[in-house]
Tab-separated table of C-alpha atoms in Angstrom:
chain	number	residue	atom	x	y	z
A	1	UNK	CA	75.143	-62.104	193.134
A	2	UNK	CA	75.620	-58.527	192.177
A	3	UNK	CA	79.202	-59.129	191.439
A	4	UNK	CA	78.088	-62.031	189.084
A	5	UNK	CA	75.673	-59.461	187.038
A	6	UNK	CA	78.526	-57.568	186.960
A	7	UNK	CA	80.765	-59.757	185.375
A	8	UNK	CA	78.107	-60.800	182.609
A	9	UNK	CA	77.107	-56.925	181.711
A	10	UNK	CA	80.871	-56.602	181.134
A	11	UNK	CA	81.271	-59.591	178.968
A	12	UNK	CA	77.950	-58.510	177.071
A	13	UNK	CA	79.396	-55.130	176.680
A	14	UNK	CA	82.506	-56.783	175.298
A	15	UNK	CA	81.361	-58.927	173.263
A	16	UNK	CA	78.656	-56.029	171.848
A	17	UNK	CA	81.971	-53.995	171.013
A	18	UNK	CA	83.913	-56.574	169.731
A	19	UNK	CA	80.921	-57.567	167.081
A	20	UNK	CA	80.731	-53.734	166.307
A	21	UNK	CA	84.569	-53.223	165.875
A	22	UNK	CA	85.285	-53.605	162.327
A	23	UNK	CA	87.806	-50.745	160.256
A	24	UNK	CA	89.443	-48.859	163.010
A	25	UNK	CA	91.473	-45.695	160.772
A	26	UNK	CA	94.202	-44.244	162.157
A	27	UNK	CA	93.971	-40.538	161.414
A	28	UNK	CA	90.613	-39.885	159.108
A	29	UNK	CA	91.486	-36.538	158.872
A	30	UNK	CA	94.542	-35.085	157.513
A	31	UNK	CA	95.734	-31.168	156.976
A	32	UNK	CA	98.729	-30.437	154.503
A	33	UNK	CA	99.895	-26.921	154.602
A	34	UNK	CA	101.899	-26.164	150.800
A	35	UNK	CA	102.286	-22.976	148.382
A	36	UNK	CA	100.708	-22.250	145.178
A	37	UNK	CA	103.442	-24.009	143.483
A	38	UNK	CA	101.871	-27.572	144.521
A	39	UNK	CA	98.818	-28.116	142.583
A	40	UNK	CA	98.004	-31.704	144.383
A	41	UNK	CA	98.453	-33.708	147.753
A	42	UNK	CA	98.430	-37.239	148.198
A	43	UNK	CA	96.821	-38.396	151.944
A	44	UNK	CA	97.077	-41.660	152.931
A	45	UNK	CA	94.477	-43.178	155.288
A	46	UNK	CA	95.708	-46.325	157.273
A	47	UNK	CA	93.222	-48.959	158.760
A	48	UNK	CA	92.964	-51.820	160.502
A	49	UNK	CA	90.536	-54.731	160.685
A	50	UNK	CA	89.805	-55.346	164.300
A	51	UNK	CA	87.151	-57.108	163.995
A	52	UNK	CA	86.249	-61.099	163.784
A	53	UNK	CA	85.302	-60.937	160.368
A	54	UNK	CA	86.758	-60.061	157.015
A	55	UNK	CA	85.352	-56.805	155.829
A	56	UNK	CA	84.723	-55.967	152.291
A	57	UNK	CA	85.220	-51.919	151.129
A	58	UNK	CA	81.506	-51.548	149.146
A	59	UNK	CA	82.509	-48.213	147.702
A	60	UNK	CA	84.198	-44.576	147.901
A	61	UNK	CA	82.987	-41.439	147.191
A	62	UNK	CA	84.977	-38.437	146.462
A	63	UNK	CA	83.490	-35.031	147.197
A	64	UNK	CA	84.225	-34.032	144.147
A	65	UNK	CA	85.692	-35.277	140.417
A	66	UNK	CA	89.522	-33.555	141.422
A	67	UNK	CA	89.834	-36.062	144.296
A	68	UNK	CA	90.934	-40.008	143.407
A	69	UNK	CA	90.835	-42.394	145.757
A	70	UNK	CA	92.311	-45.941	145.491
A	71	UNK	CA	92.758	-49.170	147.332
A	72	UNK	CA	95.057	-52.339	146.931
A	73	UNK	CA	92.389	-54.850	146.977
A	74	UNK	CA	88.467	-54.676	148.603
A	75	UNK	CA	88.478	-57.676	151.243
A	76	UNK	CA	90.437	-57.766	154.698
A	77	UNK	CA	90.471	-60.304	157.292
A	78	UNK	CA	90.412	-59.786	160.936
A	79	UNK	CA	93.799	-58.375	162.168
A	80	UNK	CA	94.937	-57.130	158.272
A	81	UNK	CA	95.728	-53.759	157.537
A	82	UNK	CA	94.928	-51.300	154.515
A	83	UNK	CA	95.254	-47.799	152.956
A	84	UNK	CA	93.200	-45.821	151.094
A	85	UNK	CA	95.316	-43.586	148.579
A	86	UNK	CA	93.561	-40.132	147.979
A	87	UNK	CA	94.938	-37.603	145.236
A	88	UNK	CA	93.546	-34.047	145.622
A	89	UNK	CA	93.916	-31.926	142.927
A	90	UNK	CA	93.630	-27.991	143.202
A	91	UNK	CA	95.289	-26.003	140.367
A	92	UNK	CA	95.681	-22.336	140.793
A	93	UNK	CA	93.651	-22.617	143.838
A	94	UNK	CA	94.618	-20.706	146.899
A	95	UNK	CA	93.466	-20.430	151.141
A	96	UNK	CA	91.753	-23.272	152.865
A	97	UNK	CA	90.363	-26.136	151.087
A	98	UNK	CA	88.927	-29.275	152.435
A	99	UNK	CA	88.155	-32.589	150.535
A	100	UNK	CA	86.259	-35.741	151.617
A	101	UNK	CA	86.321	-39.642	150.803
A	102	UNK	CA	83.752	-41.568	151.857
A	103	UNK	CA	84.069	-45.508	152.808
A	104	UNK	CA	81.310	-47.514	153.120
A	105	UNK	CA	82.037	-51.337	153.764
A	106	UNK	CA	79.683	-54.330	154.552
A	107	UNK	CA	79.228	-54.259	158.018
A	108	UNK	CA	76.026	-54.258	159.195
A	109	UNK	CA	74.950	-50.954	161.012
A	110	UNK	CA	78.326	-49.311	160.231
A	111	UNK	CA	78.014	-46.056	159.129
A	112	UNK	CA	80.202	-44.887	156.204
A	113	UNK	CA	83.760	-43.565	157.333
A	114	UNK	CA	84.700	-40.125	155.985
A	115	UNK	CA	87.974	-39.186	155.426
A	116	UNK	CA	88.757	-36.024	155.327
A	117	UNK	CA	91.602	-33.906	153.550
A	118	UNK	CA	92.074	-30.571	155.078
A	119	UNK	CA	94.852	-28.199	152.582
A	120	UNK	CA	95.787	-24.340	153.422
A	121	UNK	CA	97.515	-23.306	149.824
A	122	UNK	CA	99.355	-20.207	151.450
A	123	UNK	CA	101.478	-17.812	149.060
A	124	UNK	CA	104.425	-16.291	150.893
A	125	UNK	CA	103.098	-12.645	150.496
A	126	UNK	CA	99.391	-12.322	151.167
A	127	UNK	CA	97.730	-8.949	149.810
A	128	UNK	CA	94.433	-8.154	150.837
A	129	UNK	CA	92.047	-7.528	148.776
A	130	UNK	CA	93.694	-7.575	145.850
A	131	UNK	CA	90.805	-5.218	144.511
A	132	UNK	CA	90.014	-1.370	145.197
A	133	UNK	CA	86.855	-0.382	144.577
A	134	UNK	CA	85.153	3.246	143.953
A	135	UNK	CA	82.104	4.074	142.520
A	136	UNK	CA	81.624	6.565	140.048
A	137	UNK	CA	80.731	9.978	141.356
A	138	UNK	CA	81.688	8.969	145.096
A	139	UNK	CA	83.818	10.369	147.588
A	140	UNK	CA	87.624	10.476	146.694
A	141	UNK	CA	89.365	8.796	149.674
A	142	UNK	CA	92.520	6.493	149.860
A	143	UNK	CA	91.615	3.006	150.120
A	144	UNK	CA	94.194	0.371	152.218
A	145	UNK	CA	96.185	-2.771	150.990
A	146	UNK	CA	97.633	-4.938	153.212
A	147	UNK	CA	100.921	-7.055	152.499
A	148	UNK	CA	101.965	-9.315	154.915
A	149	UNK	CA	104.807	-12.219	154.402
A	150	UNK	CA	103.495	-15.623	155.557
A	151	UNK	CA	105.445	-18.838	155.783
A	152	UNK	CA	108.302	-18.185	157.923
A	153	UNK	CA	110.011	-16.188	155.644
A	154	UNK	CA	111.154	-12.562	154.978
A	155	UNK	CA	109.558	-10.724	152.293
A	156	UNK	CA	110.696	-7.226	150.876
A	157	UNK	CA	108.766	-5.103	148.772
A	158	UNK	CA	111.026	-3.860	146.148
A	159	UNK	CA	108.674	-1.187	144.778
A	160	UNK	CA	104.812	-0.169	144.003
A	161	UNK	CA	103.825	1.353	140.872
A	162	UNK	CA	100.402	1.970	139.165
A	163	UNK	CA	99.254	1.566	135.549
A	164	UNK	CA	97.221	4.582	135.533
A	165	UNK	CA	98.000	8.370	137.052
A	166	UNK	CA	94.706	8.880	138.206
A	167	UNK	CA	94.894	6.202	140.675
A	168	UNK	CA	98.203	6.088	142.399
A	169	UNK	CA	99.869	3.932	144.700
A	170	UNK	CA	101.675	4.765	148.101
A	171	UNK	CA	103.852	2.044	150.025
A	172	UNK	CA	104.108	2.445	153.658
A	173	UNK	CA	106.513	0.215	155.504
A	174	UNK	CA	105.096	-1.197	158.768
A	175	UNK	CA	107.666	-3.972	159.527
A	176	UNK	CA	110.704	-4.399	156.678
A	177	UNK	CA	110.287	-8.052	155.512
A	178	UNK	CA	106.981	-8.868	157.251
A	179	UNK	CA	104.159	-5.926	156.688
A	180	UNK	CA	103.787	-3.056	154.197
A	181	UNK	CA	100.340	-1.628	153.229
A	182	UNK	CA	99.772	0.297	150.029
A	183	UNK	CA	97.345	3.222	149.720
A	184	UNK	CA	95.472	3.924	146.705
A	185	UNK	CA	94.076	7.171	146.029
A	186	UNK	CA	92.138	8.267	142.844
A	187	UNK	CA	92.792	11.842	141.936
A	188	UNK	CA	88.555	12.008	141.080
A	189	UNK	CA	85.543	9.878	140.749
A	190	UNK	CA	84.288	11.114	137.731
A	191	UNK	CA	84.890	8.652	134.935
A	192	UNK	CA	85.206	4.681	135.484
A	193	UNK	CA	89.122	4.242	135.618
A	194	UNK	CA	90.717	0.729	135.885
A	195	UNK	CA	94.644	0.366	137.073
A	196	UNK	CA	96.624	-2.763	137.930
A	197	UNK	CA	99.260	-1.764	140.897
A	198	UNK	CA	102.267	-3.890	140.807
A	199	UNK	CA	104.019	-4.787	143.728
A	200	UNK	CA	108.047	-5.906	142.818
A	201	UNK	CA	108.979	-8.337	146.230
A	202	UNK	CA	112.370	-9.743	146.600
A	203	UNK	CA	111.695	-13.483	147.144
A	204	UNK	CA	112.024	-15.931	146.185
A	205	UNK	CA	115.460	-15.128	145.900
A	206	UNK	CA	116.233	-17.071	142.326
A	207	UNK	CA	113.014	-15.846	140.709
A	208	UNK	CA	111.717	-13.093	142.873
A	209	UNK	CA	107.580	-12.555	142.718
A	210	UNK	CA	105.301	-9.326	141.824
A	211	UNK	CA	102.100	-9.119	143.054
A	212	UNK	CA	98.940	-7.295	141.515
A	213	UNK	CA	96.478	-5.209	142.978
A	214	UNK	CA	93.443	-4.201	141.015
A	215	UNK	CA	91.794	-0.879	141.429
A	216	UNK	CA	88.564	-0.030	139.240
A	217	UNK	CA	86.215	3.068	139.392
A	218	UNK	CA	82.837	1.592	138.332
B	1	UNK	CA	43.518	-73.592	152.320
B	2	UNK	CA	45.848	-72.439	149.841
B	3	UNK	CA	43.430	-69.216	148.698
B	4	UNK	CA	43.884	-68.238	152.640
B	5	UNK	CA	48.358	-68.337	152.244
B	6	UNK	CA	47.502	-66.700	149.112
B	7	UNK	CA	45.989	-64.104	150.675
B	8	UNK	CA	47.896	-63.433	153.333
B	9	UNK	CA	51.071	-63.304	151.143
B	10	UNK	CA	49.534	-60.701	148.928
B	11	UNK	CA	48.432	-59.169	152.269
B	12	UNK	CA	51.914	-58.955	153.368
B	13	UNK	CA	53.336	-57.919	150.139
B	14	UNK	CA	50.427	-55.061	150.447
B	15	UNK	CA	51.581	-54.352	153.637
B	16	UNK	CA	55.486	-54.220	152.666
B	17	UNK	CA	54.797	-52.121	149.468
B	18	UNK	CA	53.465	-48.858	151.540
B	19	UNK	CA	56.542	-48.149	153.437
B	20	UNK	CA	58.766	-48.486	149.937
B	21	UNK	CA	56.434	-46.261	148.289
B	22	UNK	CA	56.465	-43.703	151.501
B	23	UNK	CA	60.423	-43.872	151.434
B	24	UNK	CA	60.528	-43.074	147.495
B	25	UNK	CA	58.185	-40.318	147.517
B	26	UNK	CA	60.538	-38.474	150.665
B	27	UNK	CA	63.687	-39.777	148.636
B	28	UNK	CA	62.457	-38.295	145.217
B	29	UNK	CA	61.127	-34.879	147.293
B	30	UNK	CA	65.143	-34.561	148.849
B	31	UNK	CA	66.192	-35.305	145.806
B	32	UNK	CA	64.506	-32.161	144.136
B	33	UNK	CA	65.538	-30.527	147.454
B	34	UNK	CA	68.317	-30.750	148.132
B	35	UNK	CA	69.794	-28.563	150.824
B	36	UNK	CA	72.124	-25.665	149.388
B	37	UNK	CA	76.060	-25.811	150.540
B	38	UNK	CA	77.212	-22.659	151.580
B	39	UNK	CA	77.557	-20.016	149.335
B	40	UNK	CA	74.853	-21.971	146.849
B	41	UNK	CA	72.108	-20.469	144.951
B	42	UNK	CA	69.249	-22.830	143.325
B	43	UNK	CA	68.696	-21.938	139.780
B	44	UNK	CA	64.976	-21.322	140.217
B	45	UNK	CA	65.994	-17.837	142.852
B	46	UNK	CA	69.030	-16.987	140.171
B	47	UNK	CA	65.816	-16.666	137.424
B	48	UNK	CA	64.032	-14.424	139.544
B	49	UNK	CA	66.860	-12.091	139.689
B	50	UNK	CA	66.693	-11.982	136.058
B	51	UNK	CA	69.497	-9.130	134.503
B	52	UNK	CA	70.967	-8.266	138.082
B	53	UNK	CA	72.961	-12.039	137.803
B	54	UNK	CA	76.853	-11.620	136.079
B	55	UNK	CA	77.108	-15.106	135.237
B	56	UNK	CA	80.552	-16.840	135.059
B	57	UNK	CA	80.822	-20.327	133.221
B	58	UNK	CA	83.609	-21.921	134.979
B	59	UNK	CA	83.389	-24.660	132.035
B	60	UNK	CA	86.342	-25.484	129.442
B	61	UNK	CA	86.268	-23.173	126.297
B	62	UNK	CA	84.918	-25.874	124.055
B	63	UNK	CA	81.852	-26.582	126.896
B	64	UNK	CA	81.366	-22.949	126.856
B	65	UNK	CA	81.042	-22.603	122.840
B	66	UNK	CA	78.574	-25.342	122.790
B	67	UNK	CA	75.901	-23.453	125.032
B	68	UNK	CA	76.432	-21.390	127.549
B	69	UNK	CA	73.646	-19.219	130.015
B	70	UNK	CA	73.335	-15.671	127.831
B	71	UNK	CA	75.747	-12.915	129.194
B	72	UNK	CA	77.283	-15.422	130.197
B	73	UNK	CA	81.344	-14.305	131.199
B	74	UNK	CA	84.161	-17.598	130.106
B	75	UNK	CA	86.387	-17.754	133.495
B	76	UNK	CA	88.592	-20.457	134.681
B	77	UNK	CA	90.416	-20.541	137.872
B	78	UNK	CA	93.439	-21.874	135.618
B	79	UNK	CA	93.036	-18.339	133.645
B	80	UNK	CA	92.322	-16.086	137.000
B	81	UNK	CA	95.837	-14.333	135.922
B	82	UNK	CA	94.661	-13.944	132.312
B	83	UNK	CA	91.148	-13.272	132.494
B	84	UNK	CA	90.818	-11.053	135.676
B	85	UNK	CA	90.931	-8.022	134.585
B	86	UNK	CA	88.989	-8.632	131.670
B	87	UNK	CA	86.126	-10.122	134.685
B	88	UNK	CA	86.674	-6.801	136.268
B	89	UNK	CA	85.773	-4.922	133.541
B	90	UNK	CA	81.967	-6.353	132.684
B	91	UNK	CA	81.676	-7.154	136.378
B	92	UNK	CA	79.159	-4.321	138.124
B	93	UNK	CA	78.983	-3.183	141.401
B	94	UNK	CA	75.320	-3.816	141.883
B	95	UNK	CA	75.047	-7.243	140.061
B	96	UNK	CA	75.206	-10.430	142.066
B	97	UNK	CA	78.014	-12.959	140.529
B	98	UNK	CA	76.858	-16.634	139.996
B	99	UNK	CA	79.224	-19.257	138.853
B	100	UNK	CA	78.776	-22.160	137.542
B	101	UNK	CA	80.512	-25.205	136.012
B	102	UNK	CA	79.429	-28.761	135.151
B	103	UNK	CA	77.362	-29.947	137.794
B	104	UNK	CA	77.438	-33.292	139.477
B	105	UNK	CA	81.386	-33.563	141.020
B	106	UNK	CA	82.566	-30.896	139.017
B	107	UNK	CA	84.747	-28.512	141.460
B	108	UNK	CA	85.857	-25.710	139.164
B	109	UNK	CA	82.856	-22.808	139.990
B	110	UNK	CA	83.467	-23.539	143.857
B	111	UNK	CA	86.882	-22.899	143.313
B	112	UNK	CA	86.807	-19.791	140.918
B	113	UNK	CA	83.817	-18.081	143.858
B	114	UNK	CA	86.259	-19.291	146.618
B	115	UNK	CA	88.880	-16.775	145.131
B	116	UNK	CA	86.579	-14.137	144.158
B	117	UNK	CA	85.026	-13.946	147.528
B	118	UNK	CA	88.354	-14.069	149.435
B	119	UNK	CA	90.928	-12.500	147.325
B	120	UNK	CA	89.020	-9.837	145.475
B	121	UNK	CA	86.432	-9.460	148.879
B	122	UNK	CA	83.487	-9.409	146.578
B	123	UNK	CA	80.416	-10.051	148.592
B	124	UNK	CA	78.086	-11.209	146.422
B	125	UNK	CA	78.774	-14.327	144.911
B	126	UNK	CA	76.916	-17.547	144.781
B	127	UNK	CA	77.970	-20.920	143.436
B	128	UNK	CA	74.515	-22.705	141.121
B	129	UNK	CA	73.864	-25.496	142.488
B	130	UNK	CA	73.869	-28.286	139.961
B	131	UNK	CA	75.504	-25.752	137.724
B	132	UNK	CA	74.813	-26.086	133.758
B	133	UNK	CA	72.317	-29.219	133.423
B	134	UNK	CA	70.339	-27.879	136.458
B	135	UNK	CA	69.797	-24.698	134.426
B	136	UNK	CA	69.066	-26.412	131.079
B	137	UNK	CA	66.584	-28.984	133.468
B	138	UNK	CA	64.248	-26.045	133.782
């Protein structure tokens, strides 16, 4: 007897699931890791219908108007598979963004599926801040810069040098080709002062970077 | 007969009408509402902080010339190299920055505050939520 309720609660639980089961996605969320040089990704999200019924894709939402998203056709029957397309464009943008697309379809009682595009826009020599900051009539103290190379490879700083005399720029070597920090001192507070510090690297090796740090008295 | 099917349908309608109009008032009261992202600001709070706000249109030049919030600074993420230092000299300390772009979908003031806050380091800057038509709504 027991055995026999046993049985059925498994076959209602089955057949509960295999009612529910409709767009199964194979990896809804996807990171890219690229340089400042790549203004745009392209994710593609695979799916499945595993369901018993064709499904029908209702609509999807971007997060915002610099993502596309695109699909072959709208209807799938049970056992075909799909993609959604999604196009993520971020000019001139930099650290970690994140993107979503949201699917809705006609199942009943299925919520919408997000999708979600995950990008870390990494430049090969981080410097942080890139602005100094002293206000006018404050104390006169050196204020840190840190350079470190990210992505795997070696980066050199060539040389430092500052626009303006009043508020000069030391380079310290921590590691050669991984860590330098620059100190910026102004020689007074007494009158705003603005100076852009440039920072000469050696890479990339055919067209080799320099960075800029801002310093302002305000 | 009939008066008494009449009735109840109108009855029924009566009764189906109330939760409809209960689910459009809360509907239209989140849409006025709606919660801020991180790092928004509503426009109504911006106001009340009257000259302490640097704002930066994040709009296209031509979006810009056609009406822009006064004192208002023209700044791009495309033009960050261009335009910085300009930004960095009308930006003050003591003023909170508030960018804003198109509204709606429109990406380009997240994107310009993203940098500011995490390249730069400056604190205080908010994205408007609903950007330029949610400012010219009020």
């Amino acid at each position: 007897m027991r055995a026999r309720h046993l049985f059925s609660a498994v076959l209602l639980l089955l057949s509960c699931a295999s009612s529910r089961a409709g767009l199964e996605w194979s990896k809804p969320v996807q990171e890219f890791q690229t340089t400042p040089d790549q203004s745009s990704v392209e994710a593609r999200f695979a799916f499945r219908n595993t369901g018993q019924t064709p499904v029908t894709i209702k609509s999807m939402k971007t997060s915002c108007g610099c993502t596309t998203a695109s699909l072959e056709k709208k209807q799938y029957l049970p056992g075909e598979q799909g993609e959604v397309v999604a196009v993520y464009k971020f000019p001139f943008q930099k650290g970690s963004l994140r993107k979503i697309v949201t699917v809705a379809t006609d199942e009943a009682g299925a919520a919408p599926q997000v999708l979600d595009i995950r990008v870390m826009v990494q430049e090969p020599f981080e410097i942080k801040p890139a602005l100094v900051v002293w206000r006018a009539g404050g104390p006169v103290e050196g204020k840190g810069v840190q350079l470190l190379a990210k992505g795997g490879h070696p980066v050199r700083v060539k040389s430092v040098s500052s626009s303006n005399p009043r508020l000069s720029a030391r380079l310290e070597t921590v590691k050669a080709g991984e860590e330098y920090s620059v100190l910026v001192t102004p020689t007074d507070t007494a009158s705003k002062e603005a100076a852009v510090i440039s920072v000469v690297t050696d890479f990339p090796a055919d067209a080799p970077k320099t960075y800029t740090i801002h310093a302002r008295i305000k | 007969v009939i008066r008494r099917i009449l009735r109840q349908i109108a009855l029924l309608l009566l009764l189906a009408l109330v939760p409809g109009l209960v689910s459009e008032a809360v509907q239209t009261r989140h849409r006025v509402q709606k919660p801020l992202a991180a790092g928004e600001i509503r426009a109504a709070t911006a106001r009340q902080w009257g000259d302490q706000v640097q704002w930066v249109d994040a709009r296209p030049p031509e979006r810009f010339e056609a009406g822009h919030i006064p004192g208002a600074f023209r700044f791009r993420v495309e033009e960050w190299d261009a335009l910085l230092s300009q930004f960095l000299d009308v930006w003050d300390l003591d003023k909170t920055v508030v960018v804003y772009c198109d509204g709606g979908d429109c990406d380009a003031s997240r994107a310009l505050a993203d940098r500011l806050r995490e390249e730069l380091q400056i604190k205080n800057v908010y994205v408007l939520q609903g950007g330029w038509p949610e400012w010219q709504a009020k």
